[in-house]
Short mmCIF file of C-alpha atoms in Angstrom, two decimals:
data_model
loop_
_atom_site.label_atom_id
_atom_site.label_comp_id
_atom_site.label_asym_id
_atom_site.label_seq_id
_atom_site.Cartn_x
_atom_site.Cartn_y
_atom_site.Cartn_z
CA MET Q 1 14.78 81.76 -35.77
CA VAL Q 2 15.48 84.16 -38.62
CA GLY Q 3 14.29 84.04 -42.18
CA VAL Q 4 12.80 85.68 -45.23
CA ILE Q 5 9.53 87.43 -44.38
CA GLY Q 6 9.03 89.07 -47.79
CA TYR Q 7 10.53 88.78 -51.24
CA GLY Q 8 10.14 90.34 -54.66
CA ALA Q 9 11.70 90.51 -58.10
CA TYR Q 10 11.61 93.09 -60.85
CA ILE Q 11 12.49 92.36 -64.47
CA PRO Q 12 12.37 95.07 -67.17
CA ARG Q 13 10.08 94.47 -70.15
CA TYR Q 14 12.56 95.07 -72.96
CA ARG Q 15 14.48 92.16 -74.53
CA ILE Q 16 17.08 91.63 -77.22
CA ARG Q 17 17.63 88.27 -78.89
CA VAL Q 18 21.06 86.65 -79.25
CA GLU Q 19 20.54 86.61 -83.03
CA GLU Q 20 20.13 90.41 -83.11
CA ILE Q 21 23.43 90.98 -81.31
CA ALA Q 22 25.27 88.33 -83.33
CA LYS Q 23 23.98 89.79 -86.62
CA THR Q 24 25.51 93.16 -85.77
CA TRP Q 25 28.96 91.76 -85.04
CA GLY Q 26 29.07 88.98 -87.65
CA ALA Q 27 29.11 86.34 -84.93
CA ASP Q 28 27.60 82.88 -85.06
CA ALA Q 29 24.37 83.02 -83.04
CA PRO Q 30 23.75 79.25 -82.97
CA SER Q 31 27.12 78.68 -81.32
CA TYR Q 32 26.25 81.14 -78.53
CA LYS Q 33 22.81 79.62 -78.11
CA ARG Q 34 24.19 76.09 -78.09
CA GLY Q 35 27.38 76.75 -76.17
CA LEU Q 36 26.08 79.06 -73.45
CA LEU Q 37 22.36 78.15 -73.59
CA LEU Q 38 21.34 81.79 -74.04
CA LYS Q 39 18.34 82.84 -76.16
CA GLU Q 40 17.70 86.47 -75.17
CA LYS Q 41 18.29 88.91 -72.35
CA SER Q 42 16.48 91.70 -70.53
CA VAL Q 43 17.35 95.31 -71.29
CA PRO Q 44 16.58 98.20 -68.93
CA ALA Q 45 14.57 101.12 -70.32
CA PRO Q 46 16.50 104.41 -70.46
CA ASP Q 47 14.72 105.55 -67.28
CA GLN Q 48 15.58 102.41 -65.34
CA ASP Q 49 18.66 101.68 -63.27
CA THR Q 50 19.72 99.72 -60.20
CA ILE Q 51 17.83 102.11 -57.94
CA THR Q 52 14.50 102.04 -59.78
CA MET Q 53 14.49 98.24 -60.08
CA SER Q 54 15.51 97.87 -56.41
CA VAL Q 55 12.56 100.02 -55.40
CA GLU Q 56 10.06 97.95 -57.39
CA ALA Q 57 11.41 94.60 -56.15
CA SER Q 58 11.54 95.87 -52.56
CA ARG Q 59 7.97 97.20 -52.72
CA TYR Q 60 6.85 93.70 -53.71
CA ALA Q 61 8.85 92.28 -50.77
CA VAL Q 62 7.21 94.72 -48.34
CA ARG Q 63 3.78 93.91 -49.79
CA ARG Q 64 4.30 90.18 -49.22
CA ALA Q 65 5.64 90.81 -45.71
CA GLY Q 66 2.72 93.07 -44.80
CA ILE Q 67 4.86 95.19 -42.49
CA ASP Q 68 5.19 98.90 -41.86
CA SER Q 69 8.25 100.01 -43.86
CA ALA Q 70 9.20 102.45 -41.10
CA ARG Q 71 10.26 99.45 -38.99
CA ILE Q 72 12.96 98.38 -41.48
CA GLY Q 73 16.21 99.06 -39.66
CA ALA Q 74 18.74 98.33 -42.41
CA VAL Q 75 18.70 98.60 -46.21
CA TYR Q 76 21.53 97.16 -48.33
CA VAL Q 77 21.72 97.24 -52.13
CA GLY Q 78 24.36 95.08 -53.77
CA SER Q 79 25.29 96.03 -57.33
CA GLU Q 80 28.17 96.66 -59.69
CA SER Q 81 26.10 99.35 -61.45
CA HIS Q 82 25.15 101.77 -58.68
CA PRO Q 83 24.03 104.92 -60.55
CA TYR Q 84 26.18 107.22 -58.42
CA ALA Q 85 29.90 106.76 -57.83
CA VAL Q 86 29.40 108.67 -54.57
CA LYS Q 87 25.90 108.68 -53.04
CA PRO Q 88 24.28 105.49 -51.83
CA SER Q 89 21.56 103.74 -53.79
CA GLY Q 90 20.23 102.66 -50.39
CA THR Q 91 19.25 106.21 -49.46
CA VAL Q 92 16.87 106.51 -52.42
CA LEU Q 93 15.51 103.02 -51.84
CA ALA Q 94 14.91 103.60 -48.13
CA GLU Q 95 13.24 106.94 -48.83
CA ALA Q 96 11.00 105.43 -51.52
CA LEU Q 97 9.93 102.68 -49.13
CA GLY Q 98 9.36 105.08 -46.23
CA ALA Q 99 12.07 103.45 -44.12
CA THR Q 100 13.97 106.65 -43.30
CA PRO Q 101 15.36 108.12 -41.10
CA GLN Q 102 16.22 105.31 -38.66
CA ALA Q 103 17.69 102.82 -41.12
CA HIS Q 104 21.30 101.75 -41.60
CA THR Q 105 22.49 101.75 -45.18
CA ALA Q 106 25.63 101.48 -47.27
CA ASP Q 107 26.02 100.10 -50.77
CA PHE Q 108 27.68 96.77 -51.45
CA GLU Q 109 29.92 95.96 -54.42
CA PHE Q 110 31.37 92.53 -55.16
CA ALA Q 111 30.70 91.92 -58.87
CA CYS Q 112 27.79 89.43 -58.98
CA LYS Q 113 28.03 88.52 -55.27
CA ALA Q 114 27.09 91.92 -53.86
CA GLY Q 115 23.40 91.04 -53.58
CA SER Q 116 23.91 87.85 -51.59
CA GLU Q 117 26.40 89.65 -49.34
CA GLY Q 118 23.74 92.29 -48.66
CA MET Q 119 21.29 89.50 -47.86
CA PHE Q 120 23.79 87.90 -45.47
CA VAL Q 121 24.44 91.14 -43.59
CA ALA Q 122 20.72 91.94 -43.41
CA MET Q 123 20.02 88.46 -42.06
CA GLY Q 124 22.88 88.73 -39.57
CA LEU Q 125 21.66 92.04 -38.14
CA VAL Q 126 18.21 90.57 -37.59
CA GLN Q 127 19.64 87.39 -36.09
CA ALA Q 128 21.77 89.47 -33.72
CA GLY Q 129 18.68 91.36 -32.59
CA LEU Q 130 20.11 94.73 -33.65
CA VAL Q 131 17.21 95.56 -35.97
CA GLU Q 132 13.66 94.25 -36.27
CA TYR Q 133 13.63 93.99 -40.06
CA ALA Q 134 16.42 94.31 -42.65
CA LEU Q 135 16.35 94.40 -46.43
CA GLY Q 136 18.95 92.88 -48.76
CA VAL Q 137 18.72 93.62 -52.49
CA GLY Q 138 20.70 92.38 -55.48
CA ALA Q 139 20.26 94.51 -58.61
CA ASP Q 140 22.18 95.40 -61.73
CA THR Q 141 21.99 97.00 -65.13
CA SER Q 142 25.13 95.19 -66.19
CA GLN Q 143 27.25 96.28 -69.12
CA GLY Q 144 29.12 94.25 -71.72
CA ALA Q 145 31.41 95.93 -74.21
CA PRO Q 146 30.00 96.04 -77.76
CA GLY Q 147 30.91 92.83 -79.58
CA ASP Q 148 32.34 91.18 -76.46
CA ALA Q 149 31.06 87.79 -75.34
CA LEU Q 150 29.59 89.49 -72.25
CA GLU Q 151 27.26 91.55 -74.42
CA TYR Q 152 25.19 88.43 -75.12
CA SER Q 153 24.43 87.93 -71.43
CA ALA Q 154 24.79 91.23 -69.49
CA SER Q 155 21.21 92.11 -68.52
CA ALA Q 156 19.09 93.82 -65.87
CA GLY Q 157 16.88 92.90 -62.93
CA ALA Q 158 16.52 93.02 -59.16
CA GLY Q 159 15.69 90.64 -56.32
CA ALA Q 160 14.80 91.84 -52.80
CA PHE Q 161 14.55 89.97 -49.51
CA LEU Q 162 13.21 91.21 -46.20
CA PHE Q 163 14.51 89.38 -43.15
CA GLY Q 164 12.77 89.13 -39.80
CA ARG Q 165 12.19 86.84 -36.84
CA GLU Q 166 8.41 86.45 -37.01
CA LYS Q 167 5.96 85.44 -39.75
CA ILE Q 168 8.80 83.76 -41.64
CA LEU Q 169 8.19 82.51 -45.18
CA ALA Q 170 11.53 80.74 -45.59
CA GLU Q 171 13.69 79.98 -42.57
CA VAL Q 172 17.46 80.35 -42.97
CA GLU Q 173 18.84 77.00 -41.81
CA GLU Q 174 22.50 77.51 -42.66
CA THR Q 175 24.94 79.91 -44.36
CA ASP Q 176 28.48 79.62 -45.62
CA THR Q 177 30.93 81.49 -47.85
CA PHE Q 178 34.06 80.80 -49.93
CA MET Q 179 36.25 83.72 -51.02
CA THR Q 180 39.75 84.23 -52.47
CA ASP Q 181 41.60 86.92 -54.42
CA THR Q 182 41.02 85.74 -58.00
CA PRO Q 183 41.24 88.39 -60.76
CA ASP Q 184 38.85 86.86 -63.30
CA PHE Q 185 36.68 89.95 -64.03
CA TRP Q 186 37.06 93.57 -63.04
CA ARG Q 187 36.31 97.18 -63.95
CA ARG Q 188 38.80 99.88 -63.09
CA GLU Q 189 37.74 103.34 -61.87
CA HIS Q 190 36.30 105.52 -64.69
CA GLN Q 191 36.15 102.60 -67.14
CA PHE Q 192 32.75 102.17 -68.79
CA TYR Q 193 32.99 98.45 -69.56
CA PRO Q 194 34.39 95.60 -67.47
CA GLU Q 195 37.30 93.39 -68.54
CA HIS Q 196 37.47 89.64 -68.04
CA ALA Q 197 40.02 86.88 -68.29
CA GLY Q 198 38.17 84.74 -70.82
CA ARG Q 199 38.17 81.05 -69.99
CA PHE Q 200 39.94 81.78 -66.68
CA THR Q 201 36.50 82.91 -65.43
CA GLY Q 202 35.39 79.25 -65.52
CA GLU Q 203 37.33 76.52 -63.71
CA PRO Q 204 39.49 78.51 -61.22
CA ALA Q 205 36.84 81.16 -60.68
CA TYR Q 206 33.14 80.26 -61.03
CA PHE Q 207 33.42 76.53 -60.47
CA LYS Q 208 36.05 76.59 -57.71
CA HIS Q 209 34.16 79.13 -55.60
CA THR Q 210 30.63 77.91 -56.29
CA LEU Q 211 31.62 74.34 -55.50
CA GLY Q 212 33.61 75.49 -52.47
CA ALA Q 213 30.67 77.31 -50.91
CA ALA Q 214 28.18 74.59 -51.87
CA LYS Q 215 30.28 71.74 -50.48
CA GLY Q 216 31.01 73.79 -47.37
CA ILE Q 217 27.37 74.47 -46.55
CA LEU Q 218 26.29 70.90 -47.34
CA LYS Q 219 28.95 69.61 -44.94
CA LYS Q 220 27.90 72.09 -42.22
CA ALA Q 221 24.25 71.08 -42.64
CA GLY Q 222 25.00 67.35 -42.97
CA ALA Q 223 22.97 67.37 -46.17
CA THR Q 224 23.25 66.04 -49.72
CA ALA Q 225 21.58 67.05 -52.98
CA LYS Q 226 18.76 64.58 -52.32
CA ASP Q 227 17.65 66.61 -49.28
CA PHE Q 228 16.60 69.60 -51.43
CA ALA Q 229 13.56 70.35 -53.52
CA PHE Q 230 15.35 73.16 -55.37
CA ALA Q 231 18.82 74.58 -55.95
CA VAL Q 232 19.76 77.90 -57.51
CA PHE Q 233 23.26 78.89 -58.53
CA HIS Q 234 24.73 82.05 -59.97
CA GLN Q 235 23.90 82.01 -63.66
CA PRO Q 236 26.27 83.94 -65.91
CA ASN Q 237 24.83 81.84 -68.76
CA GLY Q 238 22.58 78.81 -69.01
CA LYS Q 239 25.38 76.26 -69.07
CA PHE Q 240 27.43 76.89 -65.90
CA PRO Q 241 24.63 76.48 -63.31
CA LEU Q 242 23.44 73.24 -64.91
CA LYS Q 243 27.00 71.89 -64.93
CA VAL Q 244 27.77 72.90 -61.34
CA GLY Q 245 24.45 71.42 -60.23
CA GLU Q 246 25.31 68.16 -61.92
CA MET Q 247 28.76 68.13 -60.27
CA LEU Q 248 27.05 68.46 -56.88
CA GLY Q 249 24.54 65.70 -57.60
CA PHE Q 250 21.49 67.86 -58.32
CA THR Q 251 19.07 66.83 -61.07
CA LYS Q 252 17.98 69.16 -63.85
CA GLN Q 253 14.51 69.25 -62.27
CA GLN Q 254 15.93 70.63 -59.02
CA VAL Q 255 17.83 73.39 -60.84
CA GLU Q 256 15.53 74.46 -63.67
CA THR Q 257 12.89 76.28 -61.56
CA GLY Q 258 15.43 78.92 -60.55
CA LEU Q 259 17.35 78.86 -63.83
CA LEU Q 260 16.26 82.04 -65.60
CA SER Q 261 19.40 83.03 -67.52
CA PRO Q 262 18.49 81.39 -70.89
CA THR Q 263 15.83 84.08 -71.40
CA LEU Q 264 16.85 86.66 -68.78
CA GLY Q 265 20.60 86.81 -69.26
CA ASN Q 266 23.01 87.49 -66.43
CA THR Q 267 21.58 90.05 -64.03
CA TYR Q 268 24.86 89.99 -62.09
CA SER Q 269 24.07 90.85 -58.45
CA GLY Q 270 20.44 90.00 -59.14
CA ALA Q 271 21.10 86.60 -60.73
CA SER Q 272 20.83 83.99 -57.96
CA PRO Q 273 18.55 86.25 -55.85
CA ILE Q 274 16.01 86.55 -58.70
CA GLY Q 275 16.33 82.80 -59.28
CA LEU Q 276 15.48 82.32 -55.61
CA THR Q 277 12.34 84.46 -55.99
CA ALA Q 278 11.18 82.21 -58.86
CA ILE Q 279 11.59 79.22 -56.53
CA LEU Q 280 9.79 80.91 -53.61
CA ASP Q 281 6.91 81.64 -56.01
CA VAL Q 282 6.20 77.89 -56.30
CA ALA Q 283 7.82 76.25 -53.26
CA LYS Q 284 5.66 74.28 -50.83
CA PRO Q 285 5.90 74.18 -47.03
CA GLY Q 286 8.87 72.08 -45.93
CA ASP Q 287 10.77 72.41 -49.22
CA ARG Q 288 14.48 72.98 -48.70
CA ILE Q 289 16.28 75.31 -51.10
CA LEU Q 290 20.02 75.68 -51.68
CA MET Q 291 21.21 79.02 -53.04
CA VAL Q 292 24.82 79.67 -54.05
CA SER Q 293 25.88 82.99 -55.53
CA TYR Q 294 29.14 83.77 -57.29
CA GLY Q 295 30.91 87.08 -57.73
CA SER Q 296 34.08 87.60 -59.68
CA GLY Q 297 37.04 88.73 -57.75
CA ALA Q 298 36.05 86.16 -56.35
CA GLY Q 299 33.66 84.52 -53.94
CA SER Q 300 30.42 82.65 -53.32
CA ASP Q 301 27.80 82.89 -50.58
CA ALA Q 302 25.60 79.90 -49.77
CA PHE Q 303 22.24 79.75 -47.98
CA ILE Q 304 19.93 76.89 -47.09
CA PHE Q 305 16.30 77.94 -46.76
CA ARG Q 306 13.29 75.90 -45.64
CA ALA Q 307 9.84 77.07 -46.78
CA THR Q 308 7.24 77.46 -44.03
CA ASP Q 309 3.47 77.07 -43.96
CA LEU Q 310 3.09 80.84 -44.51
CA LEU Q 311 4.79 80.93 -47.90
CA PRO Q 312 1.81 79.79 -50.05
CA LYS Q 313 -0.36 82.48 -48.44
CA VAL Q 314 1.77 85.34 -49.81
CA GLN Q 315 2.96 84.00 -53.17
CA ASN Q 316 0.14 85.74 -55.04
CA LEU Q 317 0.32 89.06 -53.17
CA ALA Q 318 2.80 90.55 -55.65
CA PRO Q 319 3.82 89.87 -59.26
CA LYS Q 320 5.58 86.53 -59.63
CA THR Q 321 8.95 86.22 -61.34
CA ARG Q 322 8.28 83.80 -64.23
CA PRO Q 323 5.36 85.81 -65.63
CA GLN Q 324 7.52 88.97 -65.53
CA LEU Q 325 10.11 87.06 -67.55
CA ASP Q 326 7.81 85.31 -70.00
CA ASP Q 327 4.96 87.80 -70.60
CA ASN Q 328 4.55 91.35 -71.89
CA LYS Q 329 7.93 91.60 -73.61
CA PHE Q 330 9.10 94.18 -76.16
CA TYR Q 331 11.91 93.13 -78.49
CA LEU Q 332 14.53 95.69 -79.51
CA ASP Q 333 16.69 95.95 -82.60
CA TYR Q 334 20.39 96.49 -81.97
CA GLY Q 335 20.26 100.21 -82.76
CA THR Q 336 17.56 100.92 -80.19
CA TYR Q 337 19.32 98.68 -77.68
CA ALA Q 338 22.58 100.58 -78.23
CA LYS Q 339 20.74 103.88 -77.71
CA PHE Q 340 19.03 102.61 -74.55
CA ARG Q 341 22.36 101.44 -73.10
CA GLY Q 342 24.29 104.61 -73.95
CA LYS Q 343 26.60 102.83 -76.39
CA ILE Q 344 26.30 105.48 -79.12
CA ARG Q 345 28.69 108.42 -79.06
CA LYS Q 346 26.76 111.63 -79.71
CA ALA Q 347 27.71 115.23 -80.42
CA GLY Q 348 27.83 117.71 -77.54
CA MET T 1 16.00 120.73 -61.34
CA PHE T 2 17.91 122.09 -58.35
CA SER T 3 18.81 119.66 -55.55
CA SER T 4 16.79 121.68 -53.03
CA ARG T 5 13.59 121.67 -55.07
CA TYR T 6 13.99 117.98 -55.90
CA TRP T 7 14.56 117.21 -52.20
CA ARG T 8 11.41 119.08 -51.14
CA GLU T 9 9.28 117.03 -53.54
CA ILE T 10 10.64 113.61 -52.50
CA PRO T 11 7.60 112.57 -50.39
CA GLN T 12 5.33 113.16 -53.36
CA ARG T 13 7.60 111.91 -56.14
CA TYR T 14 8.86 108.80 -54.30
CA ARG T 15 5.93 107.78 -52.12
CA MET T 16 2.99 109.69 -53.62
CA GLU T 17 2.13 111.14 -50.22
CA ALA T 18 -1.06 113.20 -50.31
CA ALA T 19 -3.01 115.20 -47.71
CA LYS T 20 -6.48 114.00 -46.70
CA CYS T 21 -8.57 116.74 -45.11
CA SER T 22 -9.60 115.77 -41.58
CA GLY T 23 -12.78 117.84 -42.01
CA CYS T 24 -14.27 116.77 -45.36
CA GLY T 25 -12.03 113.92 -46.51
CA HIS T 26 -10.90 115.64 -49.71
CA VAL T 27 -7.50 114.37 -50.86
CA SER T 28 -5.04 116.96 -52.19
CA PHE T 29 -2.01 115.98 -54.22
CA PRO T 30 0.40 117.61 -53.83
CA PRO T 31 -0.58 118.48 -50.25
CA ARG T 32 -2.00 121.93 -49.50
CA LEU T 33 -2.03 124.09 -46.40
CA ILE T 34 -5.75 124.87 -46.79
CA CYS T 35 -8.34 122.39 -48.07
CA PRO T 36 -9.77 123.71 -51.39
CA LYS T 37 -13.18 122.20 -50.54
CA CYS T 38 -13.89 123.14 -46.91
CA LYS T 39 -10.99 125.50 -46.05
CA GLY T 40 -9.93 123.11 -43.29
CA ARG T 41 -6.34 123.22 -42.06
CA LYS T 42 -5.96 119.76 -40.54
CA PHE T 43 -4.78 116.91 -42.74
CA GLU T 44 -3.90 113.25 -42.48
CA LYS T 45 -0.98 111.97 -44.57
CA VAL T 46 -2.09 109.22 -46.99
CA ARG T 47 -0.40 107.35 -49.83
CA LEU T 48 -2.16 107.32 -53.16
CA PRO T 49 -3.05 104.00 -54.84
CA ASP T 50 -0.72 102.86 -57.61
CA GLN T 51 -3.47 102.01 -60.12
CA GLY T 52 -5.67 104.20 -62.27
CA LYS T 53 -6.91 104.96 -65.78
CA ILE T 54 -5.93 107.37 -68.54
CA LEU T 55 -8.31 110.34 -68.74
CA THR T 56 -6.51 111.98 -71.64
CA TYR T 57 -3.04 112.02 -73.14
CA THR T 58 -0.84 113.60 -75.75
CA VAL T 59 2.22 112.31 -77.60
CA ILE T 60 5.29 114.55 -77.55
CA HIS T 61 7.39 114.66 -80.71
CA VAL T 62 9.22 117.97 -80.13
CA PRO T 63 10.33 117.94 -76.50
CA ALA T 64 12.34 120.14 -74.22
CA THR T 65 16.07 119.57 -74.79
CA PRO T 66 16.71 117.22 -71.81
CA PHE T 67 14.11 114.79 -73.16
CA LYS T 68 15.03 114.81 -76.85
CA ASP T 69 16.27 111.21 -76.85
CA GLU T 70 12.95 109.94 -75.52
CA VAL T 71 10.63 110.95 -78.39
CA PRO T 72 8.00 110.03 -79.15
CA PHE T 73 6.66 109.74 -75.59
CA ALA T 74 3.24 110.05 -74.03
CA ILE T 75 2.14 112.38 -71.25
CA ALA T 76 -1.20 111.53 -69.68
CA VAL T 77 -3.64 112.83 -67.12
CA VAL T 78 -4.31 109.74 -65.05
CA GLU T 79 -7.15 109.36 -62.59
CA LEU T 80 -5.94 107.12 -59.79
CA ASP T 81 -8.39 104.81 -58.06
CA GLY T 82 -10.08 107.05 -55.51
CA GLY T 83 -10.26 110.02 -57.84
CA VAL T 84 -6.97 111.92 -57.47
CA ARG T 85 -5.57 113.00 -60.83
CA ILE T 86 -1.89 113.13 -61.70
CA THR T 87 0.04 114.13 -64.80
CA SER T 88 2.58 111.51 -65.74
CA GLN T 89 4.66 110.14 -68.55
CA VAL T 90 3.42 106.73 -69.75
CA VAL T 91 6.36 104.47 -70.60
CA ASP T 92 7.05 100.87 -71.61
CA CYS T 93 4.56 101.17 -74.45
CA ASP T 94 4.12 102.26 -78.05
CA PRO T 95 2.43 105.66 -77.54
CA SER T 96 0.32 105.11 -80.66
CA THR T 97 -1.43 102.18 -78.97
CA LEU T 98 -2.63 104.06 -75.86
CA THR T 99 -6.36 104.62 -75.38
CA ILE T 100 -8.46 106.83 -73.14
CA GLY T 101 -9.75 104.73 -70.26
CA GLN T 102 -6.78 102.35 -70.41
CA ARG T 103 -5.69 100.98 -67.04
CA VAL T 104 -2.20 101.99 -65.92
CA ARG T 105 -0.14 101.73 -62.75
CA THR T 106 2.73 103.74 -61.38
CA GLU T 107 6.35 102.57 -61.31
CA PHE T 108 9.46 104.14 -59.83
CA ARG T 109 11.58 105.59 -62.63
CA LYS T 110 14.35 108.06 -63.33
CA LEU T 111 12.74 111.34 -64.35
CA GLN T 112 15.78 113.33 -65.35
CA GLU T 113 19.57 113.45 -65.25
CA ILE T 114 20.95 116.92 -64.56
CA GLY T 115 23.71 116.92 -67.17
CA ASP T 116 26.59 114.46 -66.93
CA ALA T 117 27.61 115.44 -63.41
CA GLY T 118 24.43 116.61 -61.67
CA ILE T 119 21.93 114.74 -59.54
CA LEU T 120 19.64 111.99 -60.75
CA CYS T 121 15.97 112.77 -60.24
CA TYR T 122 13.59 109.92 -59.49
CA GLY T 123 9.83 109.66 -59.17
CA TYR T 124 6.72 108.02 -60.54
CA LYS T 125 5.77 107.32 -64.12
CA CYS T 126 2.91 105.21 -65.43
CA VAL T 127 3.07 101.94 -67.33
CA PRO T 128 0.22 99.94 -68.88
CA ALA T 129 -1.34 97.77 -66.13
#
C-alpha cells in the first residue's frame, strides 16, 4: 500500500482584489466576479518564488509525517515559474529540507499539471520500492500580462505531498491520466508572459481533459460521484471546477471544501494540490477524495485517495490551508502589486 | 555574493544548523571551531528553533543599492527560543508596527539576486508569528 504520509500548503499573505485590477484597466469588475467567480488573488512578496514556497509547504509536510528528511529519496517540484531556466528548484528544496545528497531530483514543467505529475512520479517510485519516501510539490508564482484576463487570476502558492508505504494518512486507491497535444496556453522561450487561445482554453482543453481523466479513473475504480466525500479539480477560476463537478454528478458541497480559487486565484501547478491540502485538513477516516488536475498543453492527472485513521492525528501539526487563505492578509494597490511582480520598467 | 561563499553558508542559511558544544552545551551560530565558553573542540550539529522574539530592530530607509526597491524594511536582532540570537530582516509586515518583544518565526526567502544573470541567494528571514 502506498499513500500520502505528510502534506502541507503555503499561501503568501499579500492579496489584490479584482476591483483594484479592473480599475486600472477600465474593466468591469462585477462581470469578472460574476462570470469567473473570482474576488481576489494571492500575490507573492518580492522575496518569494516557487522555491521559497515549495520549501515552506514541504517543511509542513515533513512535520506532519514526522520522518527524518535524510530518508527522502526523491524530490520533484512541478512549476511553470521555476526561478532558474537552468538549475533545478529541487536542489534548493532538497538542501533546505536536509534530504541531500542521496535524493533524485529534476524539475517538472507541464503548465498547471506539473505538480500532479511530480506527485504521480513520487508515488510511483515509492510503490516500486525504489525509494523509501518521495516528495511531490506543485508551486507557482504565475504571471498574467497586464490587462489580460489572466491577470485577474494568476496567483501564487504551493502544495507538497510526501509519499511512503507506512504510517499513511491518505491511501492512493487509483490513478489515471488523460493527455493530448492541445495548444490552448503556452509561453515561448524568453517570453515574460504566457499566451492563451481565449475561449479555446475551455471546452476542447480544460473540460475535455478534466472529464477524460475523471471518467477514466471512475471507470477503473468502479465508482461514481456518490462514493466520494470530496472532489477537487483544477481551478483556473471559480466557475470551471463547479461546472465540471456538476457534469460529473458531484454536489456543490463535495466540491467547495477544496475550491479555493475565488479568494486564492489560480496557483497553476499548486491549484488542485493546494485544494487537496484543504480537504485533508478536515477529512475524516474512510473519506474518499477525487483529485483531478489540468495543465494546458494539455492533460489531466487523476487520483483517488482514502483517508486513514492516522489523518486526524496530524491535521493540527502544521498550519492548515484555509486559515492561511482567510487570515492575516495584506491588500495591495495596483502600483505596489506591479512593483512586486516586476511589471514596471525601470532605468538601468 | 560569490557562489562559493554562498555555497559554504548553505547549512546555516537554509537549515539554521548550529554547533552545540559537547562539553558545556553552549550553542554557537554560526558554528565555531572552538567553543567560546569552555574552549571545547567537540560539537554536535543541531538545528535552531524557528520561533523567537525581537530584541531590538531598526528600519532601513537608505539601503545598499541591491536592496533599494525594498525600503522601508526592518532589520532585527531576534532571540530564538533557546537563547541563540540572529540578525534578520523582518518581512510581511509594516515596519512601523513592529515592537520589541514581538514574537516572530523564520521563513525561507530569497535574500538577494546577483544582478539579472547571477545566482539567486536564499536563506531565512523573520515574519510576525
